[in-house]
Short mmCIF file of C-alpha atoms (C1' of nucleotides) in Angstrom, two decimals:
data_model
loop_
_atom_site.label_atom_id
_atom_site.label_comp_id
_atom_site.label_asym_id
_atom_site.label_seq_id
_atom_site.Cartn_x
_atom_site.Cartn_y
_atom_site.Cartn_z
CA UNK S 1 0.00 0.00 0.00
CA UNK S 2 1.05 3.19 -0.64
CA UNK S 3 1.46 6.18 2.09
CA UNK S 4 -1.55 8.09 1.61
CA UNK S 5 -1.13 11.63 2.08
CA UNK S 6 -3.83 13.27 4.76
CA UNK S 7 -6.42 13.67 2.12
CA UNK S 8 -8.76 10.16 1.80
CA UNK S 9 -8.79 8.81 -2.19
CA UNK S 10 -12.47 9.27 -2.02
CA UNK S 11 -13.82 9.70 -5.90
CA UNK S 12 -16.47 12.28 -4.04
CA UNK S 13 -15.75 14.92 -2.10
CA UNK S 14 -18.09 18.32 -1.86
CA UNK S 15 -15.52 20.47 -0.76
CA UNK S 16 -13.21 19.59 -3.77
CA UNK S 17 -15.94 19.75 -6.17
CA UNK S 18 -16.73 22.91 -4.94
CA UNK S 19 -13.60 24.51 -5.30
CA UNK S 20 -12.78 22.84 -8.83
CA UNK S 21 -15.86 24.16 -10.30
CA UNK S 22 -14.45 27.86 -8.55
CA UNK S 23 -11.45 27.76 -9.74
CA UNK S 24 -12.70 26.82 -13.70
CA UNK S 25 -14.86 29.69 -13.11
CA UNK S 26 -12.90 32.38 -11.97
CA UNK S 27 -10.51 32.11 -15.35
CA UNK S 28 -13.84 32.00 -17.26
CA UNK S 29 -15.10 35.05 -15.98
CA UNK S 30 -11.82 36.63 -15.44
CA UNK S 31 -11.02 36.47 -19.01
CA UNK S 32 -14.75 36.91 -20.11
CA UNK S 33 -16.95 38.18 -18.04
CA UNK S 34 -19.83 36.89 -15.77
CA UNK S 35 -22.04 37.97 -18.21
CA UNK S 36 -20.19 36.72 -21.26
CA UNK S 37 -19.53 33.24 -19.57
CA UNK S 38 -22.05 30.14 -19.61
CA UNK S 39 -22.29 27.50 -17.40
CA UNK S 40 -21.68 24.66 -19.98
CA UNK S 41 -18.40 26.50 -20.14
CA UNK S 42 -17.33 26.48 -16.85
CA UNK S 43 -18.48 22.98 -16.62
CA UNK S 44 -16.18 21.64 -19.79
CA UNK S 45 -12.99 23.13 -17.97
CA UNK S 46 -14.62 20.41 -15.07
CA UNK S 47 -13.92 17.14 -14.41
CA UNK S 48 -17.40 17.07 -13.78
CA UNK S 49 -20.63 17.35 -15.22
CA UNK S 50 -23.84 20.09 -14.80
CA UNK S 51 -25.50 17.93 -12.00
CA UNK S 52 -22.68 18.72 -10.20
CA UNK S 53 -22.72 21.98 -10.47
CA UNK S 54 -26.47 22.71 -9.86
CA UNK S 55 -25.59 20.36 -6.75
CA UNK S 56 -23.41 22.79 -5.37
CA UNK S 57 -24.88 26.24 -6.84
CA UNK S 58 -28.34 26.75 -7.20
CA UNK S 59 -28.17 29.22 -9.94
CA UNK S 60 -25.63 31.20 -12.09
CA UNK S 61 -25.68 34.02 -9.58
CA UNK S 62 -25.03 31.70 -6.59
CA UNK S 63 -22.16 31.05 -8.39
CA UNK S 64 -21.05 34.73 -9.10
CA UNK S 65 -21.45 35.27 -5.15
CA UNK S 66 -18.79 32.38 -3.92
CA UNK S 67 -16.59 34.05 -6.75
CA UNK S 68 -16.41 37.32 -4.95
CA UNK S 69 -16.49 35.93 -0.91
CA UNK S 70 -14.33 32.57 -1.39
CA UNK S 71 -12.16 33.21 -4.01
CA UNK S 72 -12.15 37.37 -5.27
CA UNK S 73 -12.39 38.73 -1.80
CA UNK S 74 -9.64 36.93 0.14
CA UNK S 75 -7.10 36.78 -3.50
CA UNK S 76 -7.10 40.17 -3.43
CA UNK S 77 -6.13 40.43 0.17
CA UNK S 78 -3.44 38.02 0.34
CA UNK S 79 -1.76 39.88 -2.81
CA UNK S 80 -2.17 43.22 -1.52
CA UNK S 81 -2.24 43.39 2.18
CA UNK S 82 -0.65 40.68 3.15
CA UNK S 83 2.71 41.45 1.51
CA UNK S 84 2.94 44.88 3.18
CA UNK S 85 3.65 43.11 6.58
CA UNK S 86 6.79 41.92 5.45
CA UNK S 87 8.08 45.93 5.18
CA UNK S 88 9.31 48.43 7.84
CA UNK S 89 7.69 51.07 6.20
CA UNK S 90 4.52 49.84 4.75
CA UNK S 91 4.33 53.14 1.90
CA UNK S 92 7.57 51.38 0.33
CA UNK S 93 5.92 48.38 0.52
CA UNK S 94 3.03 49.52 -1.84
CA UNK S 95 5.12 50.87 -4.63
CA UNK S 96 7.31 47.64 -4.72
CA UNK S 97 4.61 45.98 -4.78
CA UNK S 98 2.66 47.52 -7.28
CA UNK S 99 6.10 47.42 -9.67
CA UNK S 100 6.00 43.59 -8.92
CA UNK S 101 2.87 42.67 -9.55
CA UNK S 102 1.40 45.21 -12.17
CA UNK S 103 4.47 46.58 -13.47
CA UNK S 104 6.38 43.52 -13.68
CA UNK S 105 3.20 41.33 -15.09
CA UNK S 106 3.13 39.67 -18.15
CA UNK S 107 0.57 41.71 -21.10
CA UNK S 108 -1.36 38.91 -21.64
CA UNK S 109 -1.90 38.84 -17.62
CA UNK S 110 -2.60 42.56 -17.40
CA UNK S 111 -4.96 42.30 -20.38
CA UNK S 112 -7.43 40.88 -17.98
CA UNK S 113 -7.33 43.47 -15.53
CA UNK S 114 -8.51 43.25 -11.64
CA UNK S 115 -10.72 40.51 -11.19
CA UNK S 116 -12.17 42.13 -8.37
CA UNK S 117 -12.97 45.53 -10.54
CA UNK S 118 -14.14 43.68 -13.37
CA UNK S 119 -16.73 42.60 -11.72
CA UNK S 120 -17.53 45.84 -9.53
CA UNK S 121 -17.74 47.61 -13.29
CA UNK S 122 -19.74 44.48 -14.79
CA UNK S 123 -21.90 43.59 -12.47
CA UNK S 124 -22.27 46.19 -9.25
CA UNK S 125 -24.73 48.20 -10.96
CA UNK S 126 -26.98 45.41 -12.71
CA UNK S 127 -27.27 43.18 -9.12
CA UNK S 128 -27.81 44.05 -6.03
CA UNK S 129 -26.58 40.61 -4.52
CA UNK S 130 -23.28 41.32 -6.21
CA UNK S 131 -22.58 44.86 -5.61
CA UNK S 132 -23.58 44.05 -1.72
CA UNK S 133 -20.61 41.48 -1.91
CA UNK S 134 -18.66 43.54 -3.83
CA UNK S 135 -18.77 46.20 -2.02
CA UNK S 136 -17.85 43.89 1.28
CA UNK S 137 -14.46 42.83 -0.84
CA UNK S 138 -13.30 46.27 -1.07
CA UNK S 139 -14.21 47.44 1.92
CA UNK S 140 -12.29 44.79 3.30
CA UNK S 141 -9.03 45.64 0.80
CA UNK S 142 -9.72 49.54 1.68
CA UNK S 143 -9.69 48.66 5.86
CA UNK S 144 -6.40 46.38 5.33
CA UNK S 145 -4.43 49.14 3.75
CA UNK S 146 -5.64 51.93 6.61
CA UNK S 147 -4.27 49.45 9.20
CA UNK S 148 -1.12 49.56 7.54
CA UNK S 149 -1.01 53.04 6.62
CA UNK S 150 -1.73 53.63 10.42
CA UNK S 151 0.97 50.90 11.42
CA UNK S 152 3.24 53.46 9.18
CA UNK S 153 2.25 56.54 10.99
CA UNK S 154 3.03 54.93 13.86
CA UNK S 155 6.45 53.96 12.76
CA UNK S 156 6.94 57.56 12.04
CA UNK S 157 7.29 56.76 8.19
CA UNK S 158 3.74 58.95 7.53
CA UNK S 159 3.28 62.31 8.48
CA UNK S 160 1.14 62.31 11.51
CA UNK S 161 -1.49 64.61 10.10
CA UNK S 162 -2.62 62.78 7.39
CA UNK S 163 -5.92 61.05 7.14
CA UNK S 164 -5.29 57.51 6.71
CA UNK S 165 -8.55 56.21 6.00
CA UNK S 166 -8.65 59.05 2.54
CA UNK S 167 -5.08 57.94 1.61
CA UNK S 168 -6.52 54.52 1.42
CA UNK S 169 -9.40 55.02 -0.31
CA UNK S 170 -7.12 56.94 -2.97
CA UNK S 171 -4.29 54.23 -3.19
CA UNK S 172 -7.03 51.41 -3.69
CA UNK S 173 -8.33 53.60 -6.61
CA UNK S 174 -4.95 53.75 -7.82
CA UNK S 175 -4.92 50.35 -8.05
CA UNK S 176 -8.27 49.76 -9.88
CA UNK S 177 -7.04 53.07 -11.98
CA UNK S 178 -3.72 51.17 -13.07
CA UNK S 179 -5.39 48.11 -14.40
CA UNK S 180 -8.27 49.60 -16.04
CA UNK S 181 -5.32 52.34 -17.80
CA UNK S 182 -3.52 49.41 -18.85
CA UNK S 183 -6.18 47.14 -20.21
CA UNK S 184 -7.55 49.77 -22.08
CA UNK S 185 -4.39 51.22 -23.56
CA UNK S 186 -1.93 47.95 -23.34
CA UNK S 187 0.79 49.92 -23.87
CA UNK S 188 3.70 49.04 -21.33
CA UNK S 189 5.15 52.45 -20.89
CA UNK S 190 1.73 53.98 -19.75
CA UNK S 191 2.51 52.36 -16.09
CA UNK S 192 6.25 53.94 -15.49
CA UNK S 193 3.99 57.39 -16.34
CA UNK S 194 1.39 56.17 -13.50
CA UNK S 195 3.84 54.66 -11.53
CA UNK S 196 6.25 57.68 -11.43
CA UNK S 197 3.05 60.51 -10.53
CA UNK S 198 1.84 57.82 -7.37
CA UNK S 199 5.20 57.96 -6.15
CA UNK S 200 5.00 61.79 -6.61
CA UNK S 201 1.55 61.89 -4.27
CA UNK S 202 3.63 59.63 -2.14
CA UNK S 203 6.26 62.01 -1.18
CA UNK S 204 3.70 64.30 -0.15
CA UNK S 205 3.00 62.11 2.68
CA UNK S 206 6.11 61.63 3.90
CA UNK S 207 7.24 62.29 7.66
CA UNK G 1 -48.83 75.67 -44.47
CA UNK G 2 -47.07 75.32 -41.27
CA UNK G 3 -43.00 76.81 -40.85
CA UNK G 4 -41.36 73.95 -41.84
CA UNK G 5 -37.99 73.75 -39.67
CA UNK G 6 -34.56 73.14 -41.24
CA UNK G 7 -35.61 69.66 -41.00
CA UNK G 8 -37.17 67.48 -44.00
CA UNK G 9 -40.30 66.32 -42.39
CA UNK G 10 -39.45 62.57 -43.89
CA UNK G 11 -40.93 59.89 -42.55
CA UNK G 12 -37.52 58.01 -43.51
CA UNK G 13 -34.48 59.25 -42.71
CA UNK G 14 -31.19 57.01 -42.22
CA UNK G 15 -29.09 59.39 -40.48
CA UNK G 16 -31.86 60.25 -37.95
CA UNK G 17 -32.33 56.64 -37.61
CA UNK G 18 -29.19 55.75 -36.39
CA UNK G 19 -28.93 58.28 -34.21
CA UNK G 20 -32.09 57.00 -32.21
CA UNK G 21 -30.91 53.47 -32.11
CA UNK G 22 -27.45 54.73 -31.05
CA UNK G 23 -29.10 56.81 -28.50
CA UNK G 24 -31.19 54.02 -27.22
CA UNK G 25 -28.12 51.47 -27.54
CA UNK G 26 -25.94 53.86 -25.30
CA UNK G 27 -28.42 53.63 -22.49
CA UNK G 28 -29.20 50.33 -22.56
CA UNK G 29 -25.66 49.52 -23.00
CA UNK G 30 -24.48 51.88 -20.17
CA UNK G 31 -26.79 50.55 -17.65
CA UNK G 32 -26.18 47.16 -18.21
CA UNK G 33 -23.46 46.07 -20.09
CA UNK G 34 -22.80 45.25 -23.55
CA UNK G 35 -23.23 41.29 -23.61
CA UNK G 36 -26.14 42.27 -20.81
CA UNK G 37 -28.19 43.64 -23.49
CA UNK G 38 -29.86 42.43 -26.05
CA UNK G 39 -30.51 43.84 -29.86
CA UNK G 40 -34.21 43.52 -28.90
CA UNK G 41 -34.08 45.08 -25.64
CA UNK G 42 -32.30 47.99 -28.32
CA UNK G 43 -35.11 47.58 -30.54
CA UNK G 44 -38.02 47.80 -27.92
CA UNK G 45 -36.83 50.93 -26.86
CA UNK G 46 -36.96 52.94 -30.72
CA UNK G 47 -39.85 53.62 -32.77
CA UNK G 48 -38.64 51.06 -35.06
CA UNK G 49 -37.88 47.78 -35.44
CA UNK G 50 -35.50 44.93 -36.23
CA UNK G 51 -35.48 45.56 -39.66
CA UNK G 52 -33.75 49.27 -39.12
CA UNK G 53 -31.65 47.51 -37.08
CA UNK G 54 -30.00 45.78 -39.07
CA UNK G 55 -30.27 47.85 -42.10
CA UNK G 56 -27.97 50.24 -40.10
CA UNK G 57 -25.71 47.51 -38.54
CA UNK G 58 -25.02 44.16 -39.73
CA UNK G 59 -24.19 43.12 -36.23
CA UNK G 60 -23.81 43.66 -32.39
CA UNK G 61 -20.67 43.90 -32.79
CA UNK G 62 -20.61 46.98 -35.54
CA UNK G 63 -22.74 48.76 -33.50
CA UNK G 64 -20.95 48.58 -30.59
CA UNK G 65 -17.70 49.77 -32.82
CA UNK G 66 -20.52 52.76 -33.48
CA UNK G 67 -21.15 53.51 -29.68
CA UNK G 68 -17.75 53.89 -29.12
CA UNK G 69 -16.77 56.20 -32.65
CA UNK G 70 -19.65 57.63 -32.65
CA UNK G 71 -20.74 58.18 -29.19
CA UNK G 72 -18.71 57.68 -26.31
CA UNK G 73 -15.83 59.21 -27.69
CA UNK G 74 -16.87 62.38 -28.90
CA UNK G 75 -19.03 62.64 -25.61
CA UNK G 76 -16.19 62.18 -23.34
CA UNK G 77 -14.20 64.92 -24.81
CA UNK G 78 -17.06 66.97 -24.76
CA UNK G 79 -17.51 66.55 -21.15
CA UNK G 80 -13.85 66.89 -19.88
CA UNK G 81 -12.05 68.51 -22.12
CA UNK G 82 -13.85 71.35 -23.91
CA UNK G 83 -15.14 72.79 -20.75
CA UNK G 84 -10.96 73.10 -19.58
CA UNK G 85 -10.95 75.99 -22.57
CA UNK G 86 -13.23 77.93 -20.39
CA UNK G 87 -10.32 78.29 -17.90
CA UNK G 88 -7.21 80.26 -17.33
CA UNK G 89 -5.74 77.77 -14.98
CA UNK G 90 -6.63 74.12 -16.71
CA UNK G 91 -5.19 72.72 -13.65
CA UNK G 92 -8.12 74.66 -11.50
CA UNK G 93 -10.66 73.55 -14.75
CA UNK G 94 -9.79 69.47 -13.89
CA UNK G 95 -10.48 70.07 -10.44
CA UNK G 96 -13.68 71.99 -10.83
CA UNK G 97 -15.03 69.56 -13.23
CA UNK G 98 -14.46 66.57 -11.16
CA UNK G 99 -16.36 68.29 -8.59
CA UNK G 100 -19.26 69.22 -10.85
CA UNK G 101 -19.28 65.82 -12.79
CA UNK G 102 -18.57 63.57 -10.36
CA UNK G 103 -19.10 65.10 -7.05
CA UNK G 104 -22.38 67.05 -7.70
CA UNK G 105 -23.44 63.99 -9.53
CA UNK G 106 -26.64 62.22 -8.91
CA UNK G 107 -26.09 58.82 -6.85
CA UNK G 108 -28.39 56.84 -9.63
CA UNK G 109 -26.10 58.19 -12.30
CA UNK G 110 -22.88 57.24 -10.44
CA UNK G 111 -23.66 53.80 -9.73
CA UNK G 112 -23.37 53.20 -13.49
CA UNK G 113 -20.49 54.76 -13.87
CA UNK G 114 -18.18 55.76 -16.98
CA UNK G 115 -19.00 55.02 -20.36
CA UNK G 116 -16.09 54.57 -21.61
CA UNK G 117 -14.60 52.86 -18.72
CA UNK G 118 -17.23 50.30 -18.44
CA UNK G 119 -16.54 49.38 -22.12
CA UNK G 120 -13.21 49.03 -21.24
CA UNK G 121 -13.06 47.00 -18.65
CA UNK G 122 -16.19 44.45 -20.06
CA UNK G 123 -15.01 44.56 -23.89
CA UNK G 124 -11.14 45.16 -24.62
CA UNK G 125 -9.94 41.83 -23.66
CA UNK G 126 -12.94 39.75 -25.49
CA UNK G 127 -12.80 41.48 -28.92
CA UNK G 128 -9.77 43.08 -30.74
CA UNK G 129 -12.24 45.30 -32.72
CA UNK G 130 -13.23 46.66 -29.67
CA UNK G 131 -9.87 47.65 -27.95
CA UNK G 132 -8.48 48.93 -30.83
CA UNK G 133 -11.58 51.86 -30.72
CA UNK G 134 -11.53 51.86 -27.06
CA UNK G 135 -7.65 52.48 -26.84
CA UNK G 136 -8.16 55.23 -29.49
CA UNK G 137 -10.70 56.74 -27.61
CA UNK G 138 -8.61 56.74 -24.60
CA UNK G 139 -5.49 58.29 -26.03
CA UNK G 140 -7.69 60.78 -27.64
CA UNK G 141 -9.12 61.85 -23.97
CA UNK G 142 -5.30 61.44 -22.85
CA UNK G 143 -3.65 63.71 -25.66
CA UNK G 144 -6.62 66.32 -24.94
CA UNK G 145 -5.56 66.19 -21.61
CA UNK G 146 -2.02 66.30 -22.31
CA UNK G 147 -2.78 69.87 -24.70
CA UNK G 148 -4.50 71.45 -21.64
CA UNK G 149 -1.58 70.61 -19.61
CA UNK G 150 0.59 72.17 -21.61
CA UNK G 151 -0.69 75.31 -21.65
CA UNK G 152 -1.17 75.36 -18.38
CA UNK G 153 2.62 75.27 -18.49
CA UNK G 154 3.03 77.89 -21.54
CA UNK G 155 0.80 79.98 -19.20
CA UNK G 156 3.18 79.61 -15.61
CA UNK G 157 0.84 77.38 -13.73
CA UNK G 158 2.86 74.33 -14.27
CA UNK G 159 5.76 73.55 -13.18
CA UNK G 160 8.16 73.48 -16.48
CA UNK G 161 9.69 70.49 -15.55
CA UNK G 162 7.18 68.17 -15.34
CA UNK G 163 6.21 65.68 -17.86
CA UNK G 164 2.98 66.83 -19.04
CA UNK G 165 1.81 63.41 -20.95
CA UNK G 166 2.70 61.35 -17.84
CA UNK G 167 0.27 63.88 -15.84
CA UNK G 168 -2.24 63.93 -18.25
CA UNK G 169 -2.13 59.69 -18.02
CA UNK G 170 -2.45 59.96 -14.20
CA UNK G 171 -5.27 62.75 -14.36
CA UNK G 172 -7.31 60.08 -16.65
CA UNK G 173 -6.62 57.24 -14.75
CA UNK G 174 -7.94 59.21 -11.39
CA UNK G 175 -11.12 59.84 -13.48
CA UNK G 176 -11.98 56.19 -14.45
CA UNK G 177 -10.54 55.37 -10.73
CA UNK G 178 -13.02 57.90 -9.49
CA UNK G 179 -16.00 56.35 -11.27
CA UNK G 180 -14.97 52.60 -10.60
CA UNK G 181 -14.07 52.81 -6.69
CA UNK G 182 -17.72 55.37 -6.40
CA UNK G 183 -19.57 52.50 -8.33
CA UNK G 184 -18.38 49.79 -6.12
CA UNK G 185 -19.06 51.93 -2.73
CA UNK G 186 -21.61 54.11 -3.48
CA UNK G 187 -20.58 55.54 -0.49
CA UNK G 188 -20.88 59.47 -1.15
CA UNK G 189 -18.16 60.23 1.44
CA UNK G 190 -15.84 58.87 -0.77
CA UNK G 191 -15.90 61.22 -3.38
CA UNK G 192 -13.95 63.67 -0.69
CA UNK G 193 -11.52 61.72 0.20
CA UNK G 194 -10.47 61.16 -3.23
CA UNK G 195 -10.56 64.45 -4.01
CA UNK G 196 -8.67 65.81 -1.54
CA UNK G 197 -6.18 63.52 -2.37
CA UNK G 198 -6.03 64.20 -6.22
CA UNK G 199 -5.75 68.16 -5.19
CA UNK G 200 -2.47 66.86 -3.03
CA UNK G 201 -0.93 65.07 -5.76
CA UNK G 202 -1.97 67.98 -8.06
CA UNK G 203 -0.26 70.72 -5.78
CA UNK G 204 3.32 68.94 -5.87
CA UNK G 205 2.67 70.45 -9.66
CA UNK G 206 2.00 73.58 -9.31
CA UNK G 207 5.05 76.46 -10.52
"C1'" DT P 1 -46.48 59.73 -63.46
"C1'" DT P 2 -43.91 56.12 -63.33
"C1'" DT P 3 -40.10 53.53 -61.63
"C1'" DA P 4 -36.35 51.92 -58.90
"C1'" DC P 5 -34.42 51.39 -54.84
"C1'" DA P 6 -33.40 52.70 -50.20
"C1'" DA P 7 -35.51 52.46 -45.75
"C1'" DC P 8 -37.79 50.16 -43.33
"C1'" DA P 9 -41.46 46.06 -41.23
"C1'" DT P 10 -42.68 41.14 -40.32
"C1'" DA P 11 -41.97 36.46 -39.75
"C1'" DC P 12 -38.96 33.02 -39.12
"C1'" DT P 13 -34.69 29.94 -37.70
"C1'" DA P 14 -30.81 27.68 -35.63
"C1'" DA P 15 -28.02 27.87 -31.81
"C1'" DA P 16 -27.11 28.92 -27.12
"C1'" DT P 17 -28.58 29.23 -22.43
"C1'" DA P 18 -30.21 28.68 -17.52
"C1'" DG P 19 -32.44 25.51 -15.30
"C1'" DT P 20 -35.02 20.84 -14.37
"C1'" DA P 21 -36.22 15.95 -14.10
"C1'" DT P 22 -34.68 11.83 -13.43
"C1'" DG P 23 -31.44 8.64 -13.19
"C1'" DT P 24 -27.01 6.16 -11.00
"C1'" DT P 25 -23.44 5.06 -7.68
"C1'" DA P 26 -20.07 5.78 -3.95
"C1'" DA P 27 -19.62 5.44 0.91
"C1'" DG P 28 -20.57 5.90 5.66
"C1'" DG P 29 -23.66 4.26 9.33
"C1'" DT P 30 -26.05 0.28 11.41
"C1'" DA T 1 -24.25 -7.26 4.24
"C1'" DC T 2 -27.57 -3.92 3.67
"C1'" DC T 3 -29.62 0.56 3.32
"C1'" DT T 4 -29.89 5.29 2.89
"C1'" DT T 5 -28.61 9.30 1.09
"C1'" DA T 6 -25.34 12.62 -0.58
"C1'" DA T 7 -22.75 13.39 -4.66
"C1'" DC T 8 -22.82 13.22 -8.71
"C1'" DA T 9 -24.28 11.98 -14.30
"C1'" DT T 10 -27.55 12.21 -18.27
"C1'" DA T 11 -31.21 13.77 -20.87
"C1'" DC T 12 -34.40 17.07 -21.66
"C1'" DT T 13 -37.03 21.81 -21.95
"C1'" DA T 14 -38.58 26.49 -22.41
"C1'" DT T 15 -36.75 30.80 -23.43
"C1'" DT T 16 -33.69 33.98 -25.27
"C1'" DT T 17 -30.57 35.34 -28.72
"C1'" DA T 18 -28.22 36.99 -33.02
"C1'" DG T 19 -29.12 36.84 -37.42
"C1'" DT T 20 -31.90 35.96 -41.97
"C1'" DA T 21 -35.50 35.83 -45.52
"C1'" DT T 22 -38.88 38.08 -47.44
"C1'" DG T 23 -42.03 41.28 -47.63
"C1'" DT T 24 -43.91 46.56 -48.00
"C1'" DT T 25 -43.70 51.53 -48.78
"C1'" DG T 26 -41.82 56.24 -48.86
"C1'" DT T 27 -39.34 59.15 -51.95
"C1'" DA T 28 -36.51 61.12 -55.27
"C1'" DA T 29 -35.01 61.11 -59.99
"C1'" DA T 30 -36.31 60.62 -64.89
#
DNA sequence: TTTACAACATACTAAATAGTATGTTAAGGT
DNA sequence: ACCTTAACATACTATTTAGTATGTTGTAAA
């Protein structure tokens, strides 16, 4: 017999379903839109079949709202928050990150976009299901980068003065603003002229 | 005999046609997406029917090549970039037209956000016909920007140093960013927080 | 006044789509 | 060993959709 890792070599599982179909659908509707996306295609990039689908989502929308809390909400965190941790100053830790993961990003990756603001400009306005969730998601991003802007004022890296909570709300927008500059124009040198004017706005804030 | 206008009272007319199905088309497209609306749903909402339709366009896709052209472009220079002629200081005119267009705007005509933008985001990655307008479009609203920038700099408001194209991509970016974060909160409170933060950024620029 | 065609209207079609109805089988409890 | 049910698979349906085929009529030129 072999060593079996933790996981049990059961042919069924819920949980893995579930997360199969999610993952097939977020690179459908990332690269298509939720509109522009059927459920027979998710369910070819599946090792299963519709009845398994319909067993886990009730309808396409269901579907649309796991995107955003299980798999849109926290991916967005872990790329953008999370990093920052890792930095003294957290405000140097938002431009390298941006020039790592935008800057530094393949065109056919940036092409996409956000998947989170693809689907705030799809879809927030035409349900109110998803723009509730939606919504939640950046909330969530816009609270995680106060904490660390705050975390930075503390450290003495922000001027003391400055409203946090604003300077989040505009940096978040920056990032939206960078992917939906560069999908539009795909033209690599448009993000060293973003790139360079954040940084300006940056040293505004400095302590 | 009544005072005939200018206008041929024609119960025909192709150009007057198209401009009512490309009016209709621009709501319906605005308000819910592209592949969220249907050529019917179009239809429904002119005095004609299918047959103009496609007498005009021989398919979705043309006519959303049309909106673009014909439309969304010329209407977004319109709106942000003739008014800046009105102004001295085009660096004041950006600001104060924010504020009037975005700011001052009506919450159920926020929530849907920018025209162009949404196009962007929904359509440049699915259909090369489409990004190629869109990405015109764009650079058109850029290089306006870029003009207005420059005499702003001919006239001693600008700092001469500063590269006025890489501005006038971060002053469009901030608009769509503008649009896209307020259509995802709808939180009017953010509006001022973004603006205060664009003014920031724009007086590091200031001669 | 007639005629020719552009500018429409009407009726239809094939394909796609979300969702349903009804199976089948793995697998854990007893 | 059997039984129950959750986790799927398969087959089908009603509706919507982009697009077409085929009319009808205003209108401008001859």
């Amino acid at each position: 017999m072999e060593k079996g890792k933790k996981a049990p070599k059961k042919t069924r599982n819920l949980e893995q379903s579930r997360k199969e179909i999610l993952d097939a659908a977020f690179w459908e509707v990332f690269t298509r839109g939720f509109q522009g996306v059927s459920i027979d295609d998710i369910v070819k990039k599946t090792s299963m079949t519709k009845g398994a689908f319909y067993h886990q989502f009730p309808t396409k929308l269901d579907l649309g709202y796991a995107l955003v809390d299980e798999v849109i909400k926290p991916m967005t965190y872990s790329r953008w928050i999370d990093p920052l941790k890792e930095y003294d100053n957290p405000l140097e830790g938002i431009l390298l990150q941006i020039k790592k993961l935008i800057g530094k990003a393949a065109p056919q990756e940036l092409r996409y976009g956000c998947p989170l603001n693809n689907l705030v400009q799809e879809m927030a306005p035409v349900d109110a299901g998803f723009k509730k969730r939606l919504q939640n998601a950046l909330t969530y991003w816009i609270e995680g980068m106060d904490k660390e802007l705050k975390r930075a004022q503390k450290e003495g890296f922000l001027r003391p003065d400055v409203n946090t909570r604003q300077v989040a709300h505009f940096v978040v927008m920056a990032h939206e603003g960078f992917y939906g500059m560069l999908k539009g124009l795909d033209d690599p040198k448009a993000f060293n002229a973003l790139y360079d004017s954040l940084k300006r706005y940056f040293e505004t804030l400095r302590a």
